Amino acid sequence: RPQVETASHGSAGSYGGTNGSAGSYGGINLITAGVDSGMVTTKVVILDENMEYASAVVAGGLRSAAEVTESALQDALAKAGCVASEVACTIATGSGSAFIPFADQEQPEFICLAKGIDLLLPSTRTLLDLGARKSLVVRCSAGMPIKILTSGSCAGGTGSTIEMAAGILNLELNELDALFFKSTADVEILSTCLVFAESEIISLVHGGTLPEDIVRGVFRGLAGRVGSQLMEVGLENDVAIVGGVAKSKAMAVALEERLGTKILAPRDAEIVGALGAALIAQERIAAL
């Protein structure tokens, strides 16, 4: 298995092998692709039969899901040292999966996440996928989902809360972690609604609350909301966090404080869904 970091914070980006040699099974190439078409970014993983992979993460902007995926696919193929004709099967997942014209099949996110985390952190029993626009909790075992819970339509329990706070405080997202650990106060931001939380933060700014204390309050508030989701599915160790927000060490620490348990993050936290999709594609080809 690829090496992983079991600390609270994992670095994102491509990792693992980039062996582009085409393996075969009965004459069929065992190079597969997984696509996770999200609301903000699209992730593509190219996987070979040795479980070595290369990945790419591309922001969407105003382009269509098909255009963004094509861009991410070409980046991942270049890193893997292979071409599109060598890919035997492509599985798509995520909110934009229906718009990927070259995908052979779609799979639900929770199935792909359970499969991907089992390769990277096989001890995981409770998984939190926390992105910019949604959160999803999966209780899983041996790569299979057992119980799931989504965040619903409200953005208050997603990474949007962190983005909103950074905008009010005129900070870059990568500046928030340092401020979180600088704070020594426990400021409460109680609103679960993003709009009301914004009003709370603005009131704190006007009242002279220090930026670091506001930042800590934002992370603690978000940890409380997603922590409730984790408890609802039946929290079981080990607990792992994936998705874009998993890059934040402050988020992991806030969750640890809230839940009283260690939070793990795989090295490639952002591409776990795409990796799981590529693994499912491998199984599909092998079954042929």
mmCIF file of C-alpha atoms in Angstrom:
data_model
loop_
_atom_site.group_PDB
_atom_site.id
_atom_site.type_symbol
_atom_site.label_atom_id
_atom_site.label_comp_id
_atom_site.label_asym_id
_atom_site.label_seq_id
_atom_site.Cartn_x
_atom_site.Cartn_y
_atom_site.Cartn_z
ATOM 1 C CA ARG A 1 0.000 0.000 0.000
ATOM 2 C CA PRO A 2 1.149 3.594 -0.574
ATOM 3 C CA GLN A 3 2.645 5.278 2.461
ATOM 4 C CA VAL A 4 0.320 7.671 4.272
ATOM 5 C CA GLU A 5 0.602 10.293 6.945
ATOM 6 C CA THR A 6 -1.396 9.458 10.033
ATOM 7 C CA ALA A 7 -0.983 12.884 11.578
ATOM 8 C CA SER A 8 -3.918 15.235 11.900
ATOM 9 C CA HIS A 9 -2.981 17.090 8.747
ATOM 10 C CA GLY A 10 -2.127 15.614 5.383
ATOM 11 C CA SER A 11 -0.540 17.443 2.487
ATOM 12 C CA ALA A 12 -2.472 17.392 -0.774
ATOM 13 C CA GLY A 13 -1.238 16.880 -4.298
ATOM 14 C CA SER A 14 -0.138 14.065 -6.581
ATOM 15 C CA TYR A 15 1.721 11.254 -4.910
ATOM 16 C CA GLY A 16 2.462 7.604 -5.338
ATOM 17 C CA GLY A 17 3.870 5.993 -8.440
ATOM 18 C CA THR A 18 3.636 7.501 -11.873
ATOM 19 C CA ASN A 19 4.383 4.317 -13.738
ATOM 20 C CA GLY A 20 2.694 4.637 -17.096
ATOM 21 C CA SER A 21 3.464 1.129 -18.353
ATOM 22 C CA ALA A 22 0.278 -0.544 -19.514
ATOM 23 C CA GLY A 23 -0.444 -3.705 -17.566
ATOM 24 C CA SER A 24 -2.912 -6.219 -18.953
ATOM 25 C CA TYR A 25 -5.357 -8.872 -17.837
ATOM 26 C CA GLY A 26 -6.234 -11.253 -20.628
ATOM 27 C CA GLY A 27 -5.062 -8.657 -23.133
ATOM 28 C CA ILE A 28 -7.042 -5.836 -21.491
ATOM 29 C CA ASN A 29 -5.158 -2.809 -20.169
ATOM 30 C CA LEU A 30 -5.446 -2.413 -16.413
ATOM 31 C CA ILE A 31 -4.884 1.324 -16.428
ATOM 32 C CA THR A 32 -8.075 2.969 -15.205
ATOM 33 C CA ALA A 33 -9.279 6.481 -14.438
ATOM 34 C CA GLY A 34 -11.406 7.866 -11.627
ATOM 35 C CA VAL A 35 -13.101 11.239 -11.878
ATOM 36 C CA ASP A 36 -14.579 13.148 -8.945
ATOM 37 C CA SER A 37 -16.451 16.105 -10.428
ATOM 38 C CA GLY A 38 -17.152 18.412 -7.490
ATOM 39 C CA MET A 39 -18.842 21.771 -7.117
ATOM 40 C CA VAL A 40 -15.551 23.681 -6.908
ATOM 41 C CA THR A 41 -12.803 21.372 -8.200
ATOM 42 C CA THR A 42 -12.517 18.265 -10.349
ATOM 43 C CA LYS A 43 -10.134 15.488 -9.366
ATOM 44 C CA VAL A 44 -8.790 12.809 -11.720
ATOM 45 C CA VAL A 45 -6.731 9.755 -10.763
ATOM 46 C CA ILE A 46 -4.918 7.446 -13.195
ATOM 47 C CA LEU A 47 -4.341 4.045 -11.578
ATOM 48 C CA ASP A 48 -2.360 1.024 -12.774
ATOM 49 C CA GLU A 49 -2.539 -2.642 -11.812
ATOM 50 C CA ASN A 50 0.163 -2.174 -9.159
ATOM 51 C CA MET A 51 -2.052 0.331 -7.304
ATOM 52 C CA GLU A 52 0.325 3.140 -8.275
ATOM 53 C CA TYR A 53 -1.379 6.334 -9.291
ATOM 54 C CA ALA A 54 -1.000 9.902 -10.492
ATOM 55 C CA SER A 55 -3.561 12.625 -9.902
ATOM 56 C CA ALA A 56 -4.616 16.130 -10.891
ATOM 57 C CA VAL A 57 -6.911 18.665 -9.223
ATOM 58 C CA VAL A 58 -8.365 21.461 -11.369
ATOM 59 C CA ALA A 59 -10.637 24.326 -10.295
ATOM 60 C CA GLY A 60 -13.869 24.639 -12.227
ATOM 61 C CA GLY A 61 -14.543 28.344 -12.594
ATOM 62 C CA LEU A 62 -17.112 29.046 -15.311
ATOM 63 C CA ARG A 63 -16.180 26.073 -17.492
ATOM 64 C CA SER A 64 -18.465 23.072 -17.938
ATOM 65 C CA ALA A 65 -17.847 19.859 -16.019
ATOM 66 C CA ALA A 66 -16.775 18.160 -19.255
ATOM 67 C CA GLU A 67 -14.207 20.866 -20.041
ATOM 68 C CA VAL A 68 -12.723 20.885 -16.550
ATOM 69 C CA THR A 69 -12.554 17.101 -16.459
ATOM 70 C CA GLU A 70 -10.779 16.964 -19.814
ATOM 71 C CA SER A 71 -8.184 19.428 -18.506
ATOM 72 C CA ALA A 72 -7.671 17.431 -15.294
ATOM 73 C CA LEU A 73 -7.508 14.174 -17.258
ATOM 74 C CA GLN A 74 -4.740 15.447 -19.523
ATOM 75 C CA ASP A 75 -2.762 16.679 -16.492
ATOM 76 C CA ALA A 76 -3.090 13.313 -14.735
ATOM 77 C CA LEU A 77 -2.203 11.357 -17.894
ATOM 78 C CA ALA A 78 0.935 13.452 -18.377
ATOM 79 C CA LYS A 79 2.010 12.754 -14.793
ATOM 80 C CA ALA A 80 1.320 9.046 -15.249
ATOM 81 C CA GLY A 81 3.259 8.929 -18.516
ATOM 82 C CA CYS A 82 0.431 7.410 -20.546
ATOM 83 C CA VAL A 83 -2.230 8.449 -23.050
ATOM 84 C CA ALA A 84 -6.015 8.328 -23.031
ATOM 85 C CA SER A 85 -6.163 5.290 -25.347
ATOM 86 C CA GLU A 86 -4.405 3.217 -22.658
ATOM 87 C CA VAL A 87 -7.201 3.827 -20.123
ATOM 88 C CA ALA A 88 -9.406 0.747 -20.114
ATOM 89 C CA CYS A 89 -12.239 2.082 -17.968
ATOM 90 C CA THR A 90 -13.296 5.404 -16.438
ATOM 91 C CA ILE A 91 -15.643 5.701 -13.465
ATOM 92 C CA ALA A 92 -17.104 9.093 -12.520
ATOM 93 C CA THR A 93 -18.539 10.304 -9.226
ATOM 94 C CA GLY A 94 -19.501 13.631 -7.670
ATOM 95 C CA SER A 95 -22.111 16.282 -8.409
ATOM 96 C CA GLY A 96 -21.044 16.696 -12.042
ATOM 97 C CA SER A 97 -20.561 13.015 -12.872
ATOM 98 C CA ALA A 98 -23.558 12.914 -15.226
ATOM 99 C CA PHE A 99 -21.841 15.447 -17.488
ATOM 100 C CA ILE A 100 -18.633 13.481 -18.114
ATOM 101 C CA PRO A 101 -19.083 12.173 -21.683
ATOM 102 C CA PHE A 102 -16.205 9.683 -21.667
ATOM 103 C CA ALA A 103 -17.101 8.003 -18.342
ATOM 104 C CA ASP A 104 -18.084 4.341 -18.656
ATOM 105 C CA GLN A 105 -20.124 4.382 -15.461
ATOM 106 C CA GLU A 106 -21.193 6.590 -12.548
ATOM 107 C CA GLN A 107 -20.918 5.608 -8.898
ATOM 108 C CA PRO A 108 -22.235 7.334 -5.739
ATOM 109 C CA GLU A 109 -19.678 9.365 -3.808
ATOM 110 C CA PHE A 110 -20.020 7.368 -0.593
ATOM 111 C CA ILE A 111 -19.105 4.116 -2.354
ATOM 112 C CA CYS A 112 -16.027 5.678 -3.978
ATOM 113 C CA LEU A 113 -14.938 7.329 -0.728
ATOM 114 C CA ALA A 114 -15.174 4.073 1.229
ATOM 115 C CA LYS A 115 -13.146 2.285 -1.442
ATOM 116 C CA GLY A 116 -10.489 5.023 -1.664
ATOM 117 C CA ILE A 117 -9.928 5.443 2.060
ATOM 118 C CA ASP A 118 -9.523 1.681 2.450
ATOM 119 C CA LEU A 119 -6.438 1.843 0.222
ATOM 120 C CA LEU A 120 -4.912 4.853 1.964
ATOM 121 C CA LEU A 121 -6.007 4.373 5.587
ATOM 122 C CA PRO A 122 -7.480 0.870 5.924
ATOM 123 C CA SER A 123 -8.065 1.295 9.673
ATOM 124 C CA THR A 124 -10.701 3.982 8.987
ATOM 125 C CA ARG A 125 -14.171 3.187 10.288
ATOM 126 C CA THR A 126 -15.709 6.679 10.228
ATOM 127 C CA LEU A 127 -14.981 9.024 7.334
ATOM 128 C CA LEU A 128 -15.776 12.727 7.012
ATOM 129 C CA ASP A 129 -15.644 14.227 3.517
ATOM 130 C CA LEU A 130 -15.629 17.978 4.128
ATOM 131 C CA GLY A 131 -15.553 20.190 1.075
ATOM 132 C CA ALA A 132 -16.272 23.784 0.220
ATOM 133 C CA ARG A 133 -19.972 23.185 -0.470
ATOM 134 C CA LYS A 134 -20.945 19.946 1.251
ATOM 135 C CA SER A 135 -20.132 17.463 3.975
ATOM 136 C CA LEU A 136 -20.667 13.727 3.878
ATOM 137 C CA VAL A 137 -20.101 11.207 6.664
ATOM 138 C CA VAL A 138 -19.570 7.528 5.884
ATOM 139 C CA ARG A 139 -19.235 4.737 8.409
ATOM 140 C CA CYS A 140 -17.337 2.038 6.582
ATOM 141 C CA SER A 141 -15.359 -1.181 6.892
ATOM 142 C CA ALA A 142 -13.030 -2.974 4.444
ATOM 143 C CA GLY A 143 -13.886 -0.527 1.678
ATOM 144 C CA MET A 144 -17.653 -0.908 2.052
ATOM 145 C CA PRO A 145 -20.058 1.799 3.295
ATOM 146 C CA ILE A 146 -22.247 0.816 6.235
ATOM 147 C CA LYS A 147 -24.110 4.048 6.993
ATOM 148 C CA ILE A 148 -24.049 7.528 5.439
ATOM 149 C CA LEU A 149 -25.256 11.016 6.317
ATOM 150 C CA THR A 150 -25.125 14.132 4.140
ATOM 151 C CA SER A 151 -25.139 17.778 5.186
ATOM 152 C CA GLY A 152 -28.382 18.639 3.409
ATOM 153 C CA SER A 153 -28.933 21.910 1.570
ATOM 154 C CA CYS A 154 -27.566 24.316 4.213
ATOM 155 C CA ALA A 155 -23.972 25.475 3.661
ATOM 156 C CA GLY A 156 -23.436 26.197 7.358
ATOM 157 C CA GLY A 157 -21.865 22.780 7.930
ATOM 158 C CA THR A 158 -19.393 23.022 5.051
ATOM 159 C CA GLY A 159 -16.154 24.743 4.148
ATOM 160 C CA SER A 160 -18.179 27.738 2.947
ATOM 161 C CA THR A 161 -18.193 28.940 6.568
ATOM 162 C CA ILE A 162 -14.392 29.142 6.553
ATOM 163 C CA GLU A 163 -14.329 30.919 3.179
ATOM 164 C CA MET A 164 -16.916 33.424 4.386
ATOM 165 C CA ALA A 165 -14.958 34.195 7.562
ATOM 166 C CA ALA A 166 -11.735 34.655 5.610
ATOM 167 C CA GLY A 167 -13.492 37.153 3.352
ATOM 168 C CA ILE A 168 -14.847 39.200 6.263
ATOM 169 C CA LEU A 169 -11.448 39.256 7.980
ATOM 170 C CA ASN A 170 -9.660 40.001 4.687
ATOM 171 C CA LEU A 171 -7.432 36.946 5.076
ATOM 172 C CA GLU A 172 -6.198 34.241 2.742
ATOM 173 C CA LEU A 173 -7.401 30.739 3.573
ATOM 174 C CA ASN A 174 -3.840 29.583 4.268
ATOM 175 C CA GLU A 175 -3.503 32.285 6.948
ATOM 176 C CA LEU A 176 -6.336 30.917 9.079
ATOM 177 C CA ASP A 177 -4.490 27.935 10.559
ATOM 178 C CA ALA A 178 -1.758 30.091 12.101
ATOM 179 C CA LEU A 179 -4.349 32.415 13.651
ATOM 180 C CA PHE A 180 -6.306 29.471 15.077
ATOM 181 C CA PHE A 181 -3.273 28.274 17.035
ATOM 182 C CA LYS A 182 -2.490 31.821 18.164
ATOM 183 C CA SER A 183 -5.839 32.183 19.913
ATOM 184 C CA THR A 184 -6.239 31.565 23.647
ATOM 185 C CA ALA A 185 -9.957 32.416 23.883
ATOM 186 C CA ASP A 186 -13.040 30.278 23.330
ATOM 187 C CA VAL A 187 -15.307 32.515 21.272
ATOM 188 C CA GLU A 188 -18.653 30.894 20.497
ATOM 189 C CA ILE A 189 -20.220 31.284 17.073
ATOM 190 C CA LEU A 190 -23.499 29.492 17.604
ATOM 191 C CA SER A 191 -25.428 30.055 14.380
ATOM 192 C CA THR A 192 -25.829 26.973 12.208
ATOM 193 C CA CYS A 193 -27.047 29.043 9.246
ATOM 194 C CA LEU A 194 -24.320 30.590 7.078
ATOM 195 C CA VAL A 195 -26.154 33.919 6.809
ATOM 196 C CA PHE A 196 -26.645 34.236 10.570
ATOM 197 C CA ALA A 197 -23.057 33.108 11.223
ATOM 198 C CA GLU A 198 -21.892 35.908 8.937
ATOM 199 C CA SER A 199 -23.850 38.430 11.013
ATOM 200 C CA GLU A 200 -22.331 36.992 14.204
ATOM 201 C CA ILE A 201 -18.795 37.353 12.844
ATOM 202 C CA ILE A 202 -19.397 40.920 11.699
ATOM 203 C CA SER A 203 -20.757 41.782 15.165
ATOM 204 C CA LEU A 204 -17.640 40.279 16.766
ATOM 205 C CA VAL A 205 -15.413 42.356 14.481
ATOM 206 C CA HIS A 206 -17.319 45.519 15.364
ATOM 207 C CA GLY A 207 -17.063 44.637 19.046
ATOM 208 C CA GLY A 208 -13.278 44.446 18.873
ATOM 209 C CA THR A 209 -12.828 40.688 19.156
ATOM 210 C CA LEU A 210 -9.376 39.669 18.001
ATOM 211 C CA PRO A 211 -9.207 38.052 14.527
ATOM 212 C CA GLU A 212 -7.481 34.946 15.901
ATOM 213 C CA ASP A 213 -10.274 34.438 18.424
ATOM 214 C CA ILE A 214 -12.899 34.792 15.694
ATOM 215 C CA VAL A 215 -11.045 32.273 13.542
ATOM 216 C CA ARG A 216 -10.899 29.800 16.409
ATOM 217 C CA GLY A 217 -14.620 30.318 16.989
ATOM 218 C CA VAL A 218 -15.352 29.629 13.315
ATOM 219 C CA PHE A 219 -13.445 26.341 13.304
ATOM 220 C CA ARG A 220 -14.930 25.267 16.636
ATOM 221 C CA GLY A 221 -18.437 26.083 15.394
ATOM 222 C CA LEU A 222 -17.936 24.077 12.212
ATOM 223 C CA ALA A 223 -16.453 21.198 14.216
ATOM 224 C CA GLY A 224 -19.568 21.194 16.370
ATOM 225 C CA ARG A 225 -21.863 20.940 13.357
ATOM 226 C CA VAL A 226 -20.004 18.194 11.506
ATOM 227 C CA GLY A 227 -19.194 16.499 14.816
ATOM 228 C CA SER A 228 -22.918 16.021 15.335
ATOM 229 C CA GLN A 229 -23.103 14.321 11.942
ATOM 230 C CA LEU A 230 -20.260 12.005 12.904
ATOM 231 C CA MET A 231 -21.977 11.072 16.152
ATOM 232 C CA GLU A 232 -25.256 10.454 14.339
ATOM 233 C CA VAL A 233 -23.784 7.740 12.085
ATOM 234 C CA GLY A 234 -22.239 6.063 15.117
ATOM 235 C CA LEU A 235 -18.710 7.334 15.655
ATOM 236 C CA GLU A 236 -16.178 4.510 15.487
ATOM 237 C CA ASN A 237 -12.378 4.750 15.446
ATOM 238 C CA ASP A 238 -10.336 5.287 13.429
ATOM 239 C CA VAL A 239 -11.819 8.579 12.227
ATOM 240 C CA ALA A 240 -10.443 10.192 9.059
ATOM 241 C CA ILE A 241 -11.125 13.472 7.276
ATOM 242 C CA VAL A 242 -10.849 13.952 3.516
ATOM 243 C CA GLY A 243 -11.839 16.647 1.030
ATOM 244 C CA GLY A 244 -10.484 20.140 0.508
ATOM 245 C CA VAL A 245 -10.924 21.231 4.135
ATOM 246 C CA ALA A 246 -8.803 18.261 5.273
ATOM 247 C CA LYS A 247 -5.757 20.337 4.309
ATOM 248 C CA SER A 248 -6.449 22.515 7.356
ATOM 249 C CA LYS A 249 -4.691 21.354 10.516
ATOM 250 C CA ALA A 250 -6.910 23.714 12.508
ATOM 251 C CA MET A 251 -10.011 21.852 11.323
ATOM 252 C CA ALA A 252 -8.594 18.503 12.455
ATOM 253 C CA VAL A 253 -7.606 19.886 15.861
ATOM 254 C CA ALA A 254 -11.017 21.526 16.342
ATOM 255 C CA LEU A 255 -12.662 18.183 15.586
ATOM 256 C CA GLU A 256 -10.334 16.390 18.004
ATOM 257 C CA GLU A 257 -11.302 18.848 20.734
ATOM 258 C CA ARG A 258 -14.980 18.389 19.948
ATOM 259 C CA LEU A 259 -14.991 14.589 19.687
ATOM 260 C CA GLY A 260 -12.184 13.626 22.048
ATOM 261 C CA THR A 261 -10.577 11.319 19.503
ATOM 262 C CA LYS A 262 -7.690 11.417 17.037
ATOM 263 C CA ILE A 263 -8.508 12.646 13.534
ATOM 264 C CA LEU A 264 -6.433 11.095 10.750
ATOM 265 C CA ALA A 265 -5.883 12.476 7.258
ATOM 266 C CA PRO A 266 -4.382 10.622 4.295
ATOM 267 C CA ARG A 267 -1.608 12.305 2.339
ATOM 268 C CA ASP A 268 -3.877 12.804 -0.680
ATOM 269 C CA ALA A 269 -7.020 13.813 1.172
ATOM 270 C CA GLU A 270 -8.540 15.732 -1.733
ATOM 271 C CA ILE A 271 -8.541 12.888 -4.273
ATOM 272 C CA VAL A 272 -9.900 9.988 -2.197
ATOM 273 C CA GLY A 273 -13.209 9.868 -4.106
ATOM 274 C CA ALA A 274 -11.465 9.857 -7.487
ATOM 275 C CA LEU A 275 -9.055 7.171 -6.272
ATOM 276 C CA GLY A 276 -11.972 5.030 -5.134
ATOM 277 C CA ALA A 277 -13.617 5.464 -8.535
ATOM 278 C CA ALA A 278 -10.415 4.297 -10.261
ATOM 279 C CA LEU A 279 -10.272 1.272 -7.935
ATOM 280 C CA ILE A 280 -13.854 0.365 -8.816
ATOM 281 C CA ALA A 281 -12.889 0.631 -12.486
ATOM 282 C CA GLN A 282 -10.032 -1.818 -11.807
ATOM 283 C CA GLU A 283 -12.478 -4.289 -10.275
ATOM 284 C CA ARG A 284 -14.819 -3.915 -13.226
ATOM 285 C CA ILE A 285 -12.056 -4.668 -15.737
ATOM 286 C CA ALA A 286 -10.709 -7.608 -13.707
ATOM 287 C CA ALA A 287 -14.228 -9.075 -13.595
ATOM 288 C CA LEU A 288 -14.272 -9.157 -17.385
#
